[in-house]
Amino acid sequence: MARALLSQFVLPANKSPRLQAPASTCWKTRRANRLLARCQCSTSDPQPDSDQSDVLKSSRKKRVVSGVQPTGSVHLGNYLGAIKNWTALQDTYETLFFIVDLHAITLQYDPRQLRDATRSTAALYLACGVDASKGDENVGVALLTYPVLMASDILLYQADFVPVGEDQKQHLELTRELADRVNYLYGGKKWKKLGGRGGSLFKVPEALIPPAGARVMSLTDGLSKMSKSAPSDLSRINLLDPKDAIANKIKRCKTDSFSGLEFGNPERPECQNLLSIYQLVSGKSKEEVSLECQSMNWGSFKPILTDALVDHLLPIQERYREITSDTAVLDKVLEDGASKATEIAATTLKNVYQAMGFLMR
């Protein structure tokens, strides 16, 4: 939606954008107007009027925005490393977690497969306690580049924070530069002269670095992260794996020939990984696990780890089956989330159109 407008600002730093007044030949304006005609909603402004700002600032939670790909598959590393943090964020912030339809998939997709993957992904996140709304990103092929997509989503939904890892903070720089540039060129008094509220059009988002999630490694290589792109399914525990599959994967996972089990030995990455997984899914402390397992061999430890994994994942799997048993209810959850996101986006686009001199139809 907003990508057509934002693409105007992806320019060298020493050049200023030059936008022509809207005309019937401007396909970008026509498309945006058609989209806006379907969602003429209103929502809280990004920056409220001064007489209400103190009250709203004290009552409104800061907004966190992030997206997930519609893979339809989530593994233990995703869950322990990220999803549990997302669940916790909902207690402190207003959160918009959405499913991005076109971020990282080919344009030659089967729409039915995409819909099914979106449903499955949403159901998995809901089963883990995360509310995810539906993303709908029908944009021109020329704009399907990740930095612009990411910046557009963040700015469109007026994010205060974006959860990223310590090594990903630079990914927000384009977003922040675009927000500053648009605010400087079209916000403030310039916008007010056109009948607008004045002030900033976009929030300048900050990186939110959540507490470090668990780094879960591959079951076949203790030096590589667990990944859904790994060629062998034996390398990962999927959240929907049945008991027999989990038992088979743990039985066949890579171990070592050392005596006893221990944390912290750099020569034993597989031992470190399996003990860490057991600690996380059992809810025990590191000290408790060390004491329990120090004299065990792999033959006695693997069944214990298997049972702990099965017990931990069973409530998630039951909740997933409950959610997916009625696709109409699941679709309603997605539609409600999309409606909330659309309300925010519509106000952002209305303000940007006004400040830039575009006419609303």
Coordinates of C-alpha atoms in Angstrom, one line a residue:
M1 CA 0.0 0.0 0.0
A2 CA 2.4 2.7 1.1
R3 CA 5.3 1.3 -0.9
A4 CA 4.5 3.4 -4.0
L5 CA 4.9 6.5 -1.9
L6 CA 7.9 5.4 0.0
S7 CA 9.7 4.3 -3.1
Q8 CA 9.9 8.0 -4.1
F9 CA 12.4 8.6 -1.2
V10 CA 14.9 5.8 -2.0
L11 CA 17.2 8.3 -3.5
P12 CA 20.9 9.3 -3.1
A13 CA 21.4 11.4 0.0
N14 CA 22.3 14.5 -1.9
K15 CA 19.1 14.6 -4.0
S16 CA 15.7 15.7 -3.0
P17 CA 12.5 14.0 -4.2
R18 CA 10.5 15.8 -6.9
L19 CA 6.8 14.7 -6.9
Q20 CA 4.4 15.8 -9.6
A21 CA 0.9 16.7 -8.8
P22 CA -1.6 13.8 -9.2
A23 CA -2.8 13.2 -12.7
S24 CA -4.9 10.5 -14.5
T25 CA -1.7 9.0 -15.8
C26 CA -0.2 8.5 -12.4
W27 CA -0.8 4.8 -11.9
K28 CA 0.8 4.9 -8.4
T29 CA -1.7 7.6 -7.3
R30 CA -4.7 5.8 -8.9
R31 CA -3.7 2.5 -7.2
A32 CA -3.3 4.1 -3.8
N33 CA -6.6 6.0 -4.2
R34 CA -8.4 2.8 -5.0
L35 CA -7.0 1.0 -2.0
L36 CA -7.9 3.9 0.2
A37 CA -11.4 4.1 -1.1
R38 CA -12.0 0.6 0.3
C39 CA -10.7 1.6 3.8
Q40 CA -11.7 5.1 4.7
C41 CA -11.3 4.5 8.4
S42 CA -9.9 6.6 11.2
T43 CA -7.7 5.8 14.1
S44 CA -5.6 7.5 16.7
D45 CA -3.1 9.9 15.1
P46 CA 0.6 9.0 15.3
Q47 CA 1.1 12.2 17.3
P48 CA -2.1 13.5 19.0
D49 CA -3.1 17.1 19.4
S50 CA -1.3 18.9 22.2
D51 CA -4.4 19.1 24.5
Q52 CA -4.7 15.3 24.5
S53 CA -1.1 14.3 24.2
D54 CA -0.3 14.1 27.9
V55 CA -3.2 11.9 28.6
L56 CA -2.7 9.6 25.7
K57 CA 1.1 9.3 26.2
S58 CA 0.5 8.1 29.7
S59 CA -2.2 5.6 28.8
R60 CA -1.2 4.2 25.3
K61 CA 1.2 1.4 25.1
K62 CA 4.1 1.8 22.7
R63 CA 3.6 -0.2 19.5
V64 CA 5.8 -3.1 18.4
V65 CA 5.6 -4.2 14.7
S66 CA 7.2 -7.3 13.2
G67 CA 6.3 -9.9 10.6
V68 CA 6.8 -13.6 9.9
Q69 CA 6.9 -15.5 6.6
P70 CA 4.0 -17.8 5.8
T71 CA 6.1 -21.0 5.8
G72 CA 3.5 -23.1 7.6
S73 CA 6.3 -24.7 9.5
V74 CA 7.8 -23.8 12.9
H75 CA 10.5 -25.7 14.7
L76 CA 11.8 -25.8 18.3
G77 CA 14.5 -23.3 17.5
N78 CA 12.0 -20.7 16.3
Y79 CA 9.8 -21.3 19.3
L80 CA 12.5 -21.1 22.0
G81 CA 14.6 -18.5 20.3
A82 CA 11.9 -16.0 19.2
I83 CA 8.2 -16.9 19.6
K84 CA 8.4 -17.1 23.4
N85 CA 9.8 -13.6 23.5
W86 CA 7.0 -12.3 21.2
T87 CA 4.5 -13.8 23.6
A88 CA 6.1 -11.9 26.5
L89 CA 6.2 -8.6 24.5
Q90 CA 2.3 -8.6 24.4
D91 CA 2.2 -8.0 28.1
T92 CA 4.1 -4.7 27.8
Y93 CA 3.4 -3.3 24.3
E94 CA 0.7 -3.0 21.8
T95 CA 1.8 -5.5 19.3
L96 CA 1.2 -6.0 15.5
F97 CA 2.6 -9.3 14.5
F98 CA 1.6 -10.1 10.9
I99 CA 2.2 -12.7 8.2
V100 CA 3.9 -11.3 5.1
D101 CA 2.5 -12.8 2.0
L102 CA 5.2 -11.8 -0.5
H103 CA 8.4 -11.0 1.4
A104 CA 10.4 -14.1 0.7
I105 CA 8.5 -16.3 -1.7
T106 CA 8.4 -16.5 -5.5
L107 CA 5.7 -14.6 -7.4
Q108 CA 4.9 -17.9 -9.2
Y109 CA 3.0 -19.2 -6.1
D110 CA -0.2 -21.2 -6.0
P111 CA -2.7 -18.9 -4.2
R112 CA -4.4 -21.9 -2.5
Q113 CA -1.0 -23.1 -1.2
L114 CA -0.2 -19.5 0.0
R115 CA -3.6 -19.3 1.8
D116 CA -3.1 -22.7 3.5
A117 CA 0.5 -21.7 4.5
T118 CA -0.9 -18.4 5.9
R119 CA -3.5 -20.2 7.9
S120 CA -1.1 -22.9 9.2
T121 CA 1.5 -20.2 10.2
A122 CA -1.2 -18.1 12.0
A123 CA -2.5 -21.2 13.8
L124 CA 1.0 -22.2 15.0
Y125 CA 1.7 -18.7 16.4
L126 CA -1.8 -18.5 18.0
A127 CA -1.2 -21.9 19.6
C128 CA 2.0 -20.5 21.1
G129 CA 0.2 -17.5 22.5
V130 CA 1.1 -14.9 19.8
D131 CA -1.7 -12.9 18.0
A132 CA -0.8 -12.6 14.3
S133 CA -2.8 -10.6 11.8
K134 CA -3.0 -11.3 8.1
G135 CA -0.6 -9.4 5.7
D136 CA -1.9 -8.5 2.2
E137 CA 0.9 -7.1 0.0
N138 CA -0.2 -6.8 -3.6
V139 CA 2.5 -4.4 -4.9
G140 CA 4.5 -3.9 -8.1
V141 CA 7.3 -6.3 -8.8
A142 CA 9.8 -3.4 -8.9
L143 CA 9.2 -2.7 -5.2
L144 CA 9.6 -6.2 -4.0
T145 CA 13.0 -5.6 -2.4
Y146 CA 13.4 -6.5 1.2
P147 CA 14.7 -3.2 2.6
V148 CA 11.8 -1.2 1.1
L149 CA 9.2 -3.8 2.1
M150 CA 10.5 -3.8 5.6
A151 CA 10.6 0.0 5.8
S152 CA 7.1 0.3 4.3
D153 CA 5.6 -2.1 6.8
I154 CA 7.2 -0.4 9.8
L155 CA 6.3 3.2 8.8
L156 CA 2.8 2.3 7.6
Y157 CA 1.9 1.0 11.0
Q158 CA 3.6 3.7 12.9
A159 CA 5.9 1.4 14.9
D160 CA 7.6 2.7 18.0
F161 CA 9.8 -0.3 18.2
V162 CA 10.9 -3.2 16.0
P163 CA 12.3 -6.3 17.6
V164 CA 15.6 -7.2 16.1
G165 CA 18.8 -9.0 17.2
E166 CA 21.9 -7.1 18.3
D167 CA 23.5 -7.8 14.9
Q168 CA 20.4 -6.5 12.9
K169 CA 20.1 -3.0 14.2
Q170 CA 21.5 -1.6 11.0
H171 CA 18.5 -3.1 9.1
L172 CA 16.5 -0.2 10.6
E173 CA 18.7 2.6 9.3
L174 CA 16.9 2.9 5.9
T175 CA 13.5 3.0 7.7
R176 CA 14.7 5.7 10.1
E177 CA 16.3 7.7 7.3
L178 CA 13.0 7.6 5.3
A179 CA 11.0 8.7 8.3
D180 CA 13.3 11.6 9.0
R181 CA 13.4 12.6 5.3
V182 CA 9.6 12.6 4.9
N183 CA 9.0 14.4 8.2
Y184 CA 11.5 17.1 7.2
L185 CA 10.3 17.6 3.7
Y186 CA 6.5 17.4 4.3
G187 CA 5.7 17.5 8.0
G188 CA 5.5 20.3 10.5
K189 CA 4.3 23.7 9.3
K190 CA 4.3 22.6 5.7
W191 CA 1.7 19.9 6.4
K192 CA -0.3 22.3 8.6
K193 CA -0.6 24.9 5.8
L194 CA -2.3 22.2 3.8
G195 CA -4.9 21.7 6.5
G196 CA -3.2 18.9 8.4
R197 CA -2.4 18.4 12.0
G198 CA 1.3 19.3 11.7
G199 CA 4.1 17.5 13.4
S200 CA 5.6 14.3 12.2
L201 CA 4.0 12.1 9.6
F202 CA 6.0 9.0 10.5
K203 CA 7.3 7.8 13.9
V204 CA 11.1 7.2 13.8
P205 CA 11.2 3.6 15.1
E206 CA 13.8 2.3 17.6
A207 CA 15.3 -1.1 17.7
L208 CA 13.9 -3.3 20.5
I209 CA 16.5 -5.9 21.5
P210 CA 14.6 -8.5 23.4
P211 CA 16.3 -10.7 26.0
A212 CA 18.5 -13.2 24.2
G213 CA 16.4 -16.2 23.2
A214 CA 17.7 -19.7 23.4
R215 CA 20.1 -20.6 20.7
V216 CA 19.0 -24.1 19.7
M217 CA 21.4 -26.0 17.5
S218 CA 20.9 -28.7 14.9
L219 CA 20.4 -32.3 16.1
T220 CA 22.9 -33.5 13.5
D221 CA 25.5 -30.8 14.1
G222 CA 26.0 -29.1 17.4
L223 CA 27.8 -26.2 15.7
S224 CA 25.0 -25.2 13.4
K225 CA 21.7 -23.5 14.3
M226 CA 18.5 -25.5 14.0
S227 CA 17.0 -24.5 10.7
K228 CA 14.0 -25.3 8.5
S229 CA 16.2 -24.9 5.4
A230 CA 18.5 -27.8 6.5
P231 CA 18.1 -30.6 4.0
S232 CA 17.4 -33.3 6.6
D233 CA 14.3 -33.2 8.7
L234 CA 16.2 -35.2 11.3
S235 CA 18.1 -32.0 12.2
R236 CA 15.2 -30.3 13.8
I237 CA 12.2 -30.9 16.1
N238 CA 9.1 -29.4 14.5
L239 CA 6.4 -28.1 16.8
L240 CA 3.9 -30.5 15.2
D241 CA 6.1 -33.6 15.2
P242 CA 4.2 -36.6 16.8
K243 CA 5.7 -38.5 19.7
D244 CA 7.2 -41.3 17.5
A245 CA 8.9 -38.7 15.2
I246 CA 10.4 -36.9 18.2
A247 CA 11.6 -40.2 19.7
N248 CA 13.2 -41.2 16.4
K249 CA 15.0 -37.9 16.0
I250 CA 16.4 -37.9 19.5
K251 CA 17.4 -41.5 19.2
R252 CA 19.4 -40.8 16.0
C253 CA 20.7 -37.3 17.0
K254 CA 24.5 -36.8 17.0
T255 CA 26.2 -37.3 20.4
D256 CA 29.8 -38.0 21.5
S257 CA 31.8 -40.7 23.3
F258 CA 32.7 -38.8 26.5
S259 CA 31.6 -40.2 29.9
G260 CA 28.8 -38.4 31.7
L261 CA 26.9 -35.3 30.6
E262 CA 28.0 -31.7 31.2
F263 CA 27.5 -28.1 30.3
G264 CA 30.2 -25.8 29.1
N265 CA 32.7 -28.2 27.5
P266 CA 33.7 -26.6 24.1
E267 CA 34.7 -30.1 22.8
R268 CA 31.1 -31.3 23.4
P269 CA 28.8 -29.0 21.4
E270 CA 26.1 -31.7 21.0
C271 CA 26.1 -32.4 24.7
Q272 CA 25.7 -28.6 25.5
N273 CA 22.8 -28.4 23.0
L274 CA 20.8 -31.4 24.2
L275 CA 21.2 -30.5 27.8
S276 CA 20.1 -26.9 27.1
I277 CA 17.0 -28.1 25.2
Y278 CA 16.2 -30.4 28.2
Q279 CA 16.6 -27.5 30.6
L280 CA 14.3 -25.2 28.6
V281 CA 11.5 -27.7 27.9
S282 CA 11.6 -29.2 31.5
G283 CA 11.6 -25.8 33.2
K284 CA 14.5 -26.9 35.4
S285 CA 17.5 -24.8 36.3
K286 CA 20.9 -25.3 34.8
E287 CA 22.1 -26.5 38.2
E288 CA 19.3 -29.0 38.6
V289 CA 20.0 -30.4 35.1
S290 CA 23.7 -30.7 35.8
L291 CA 23.1 -32.6 39.0
E292 CA 20.5 -34.9 37.5
C293 CA 22.5 -35.8 34.3
Q294 CA 26.1 -35.7 35.3
S295 CA 26.4 -39.5 35.7
M296 CA 24.0 -40.4 32.9
N297 CA 25.0 -42.0 29.6
W298 CA 23.3 -41.2 26.3
G299 CA 21.1 -44.3 26.4
S300 CA 19.5 -43.2 29.7
F301 CA 19.3 -39.5 28.9
K302 CA 17.6 -39.7 25.5
P303 CA 14.3 -41.2 26.7
I304 CA 14.1 -38.5 29.4
L305 CA 14.7 -35.7 26.8
T306 CA 12.1 -37.3 24.5
D307 CA 9.5 -37.4 27.2
A308 CA 10.2 -33.8 28.2
L309 CA 9.9 -32.6 24.6
V310 CA 6.6 -34.5 24.1
D311 CA 5.1 -33.1 27.3
H312 CA 6.2 -29.6 26.5
L313 CA 4.9 -29.6 22.9
L314 CA 1.6 -31.5 23.6
P315 CA -0.4 -28.4 24.8
I316 CA 0.8 -26.4 21.7
Q317 CA -0.2 -29.3 19.4
E318 CA -3.6 -29.7 21.1
R319 CA -4.3 -25.9 20.8
Y320 CA -3.2 -26.0 17.1
R321 CA -5.6 -28.8 16.3
E322 CA -8.4 -26.9 18.2
I323 CA -7.7 -23.7 16.2
T324 CA -7.5 -25.4 12.8
S325 CA -10.6 -27.5 13.3
D326 CA -12.7 -24.6 12.2
T327 CA -11.1 -22.6 9.4
A328 CA -13.9 -20.1 9.4
V329 CA -13.0 -19.1 13.0
L330 CA -9.4 -18.9 12.1
D331 CA -10.1 -16.8 9.1
K332 CA -12.2 -14.5 11.3
V333 CA -9.2 -14.0 13.6
L334 CA -7.1 -13.1 10.6
E335 CA -9.7 -10.8 9.2
D336 CA -10.1 -9.0 12.6
G337 CA -6.3 -8.5 12.8
A338 CA -6.2 -7.3 9.2
S339 CA -9.0 -4.8 9.9
K340 CA -7.1 -3.4 12.9
A341 CA -4.0 -3.0 10.8
T342 CA -5.9 -1.5 7.9
E343 CA -7.4 1.1 10.2
I344 CA -3.9 2.2 11.3
A345 CA -2.6 2.1 7.7
A346 CA -5.5 4.1 6.3
T347 CA -4.8 7.0 8.7
T348 CA -1.1 7.0 7.8
L349 CA -1.8 7.1 4.1
K350 CA -4.4 9.8 4.5
N351 CA -2.0 12.0 6.3
V352 CA 0.9 11.4 3.9
Y353 CA -1.4 12.1 0.9
Q354 CA -2.5 15.3 2.4
A355 CA 1.0 16.5 3.4
M356 CA 2.4 15.7 -0.1
G357 CA -0.4 17.4 -1.9
F358 CA -2.1 14.3 -3.4
L359 CA -5.9 14.4 -3.8
M360 CA -8.1 11.9 -2.2
R361 CA -10.8 10.3 -4.3

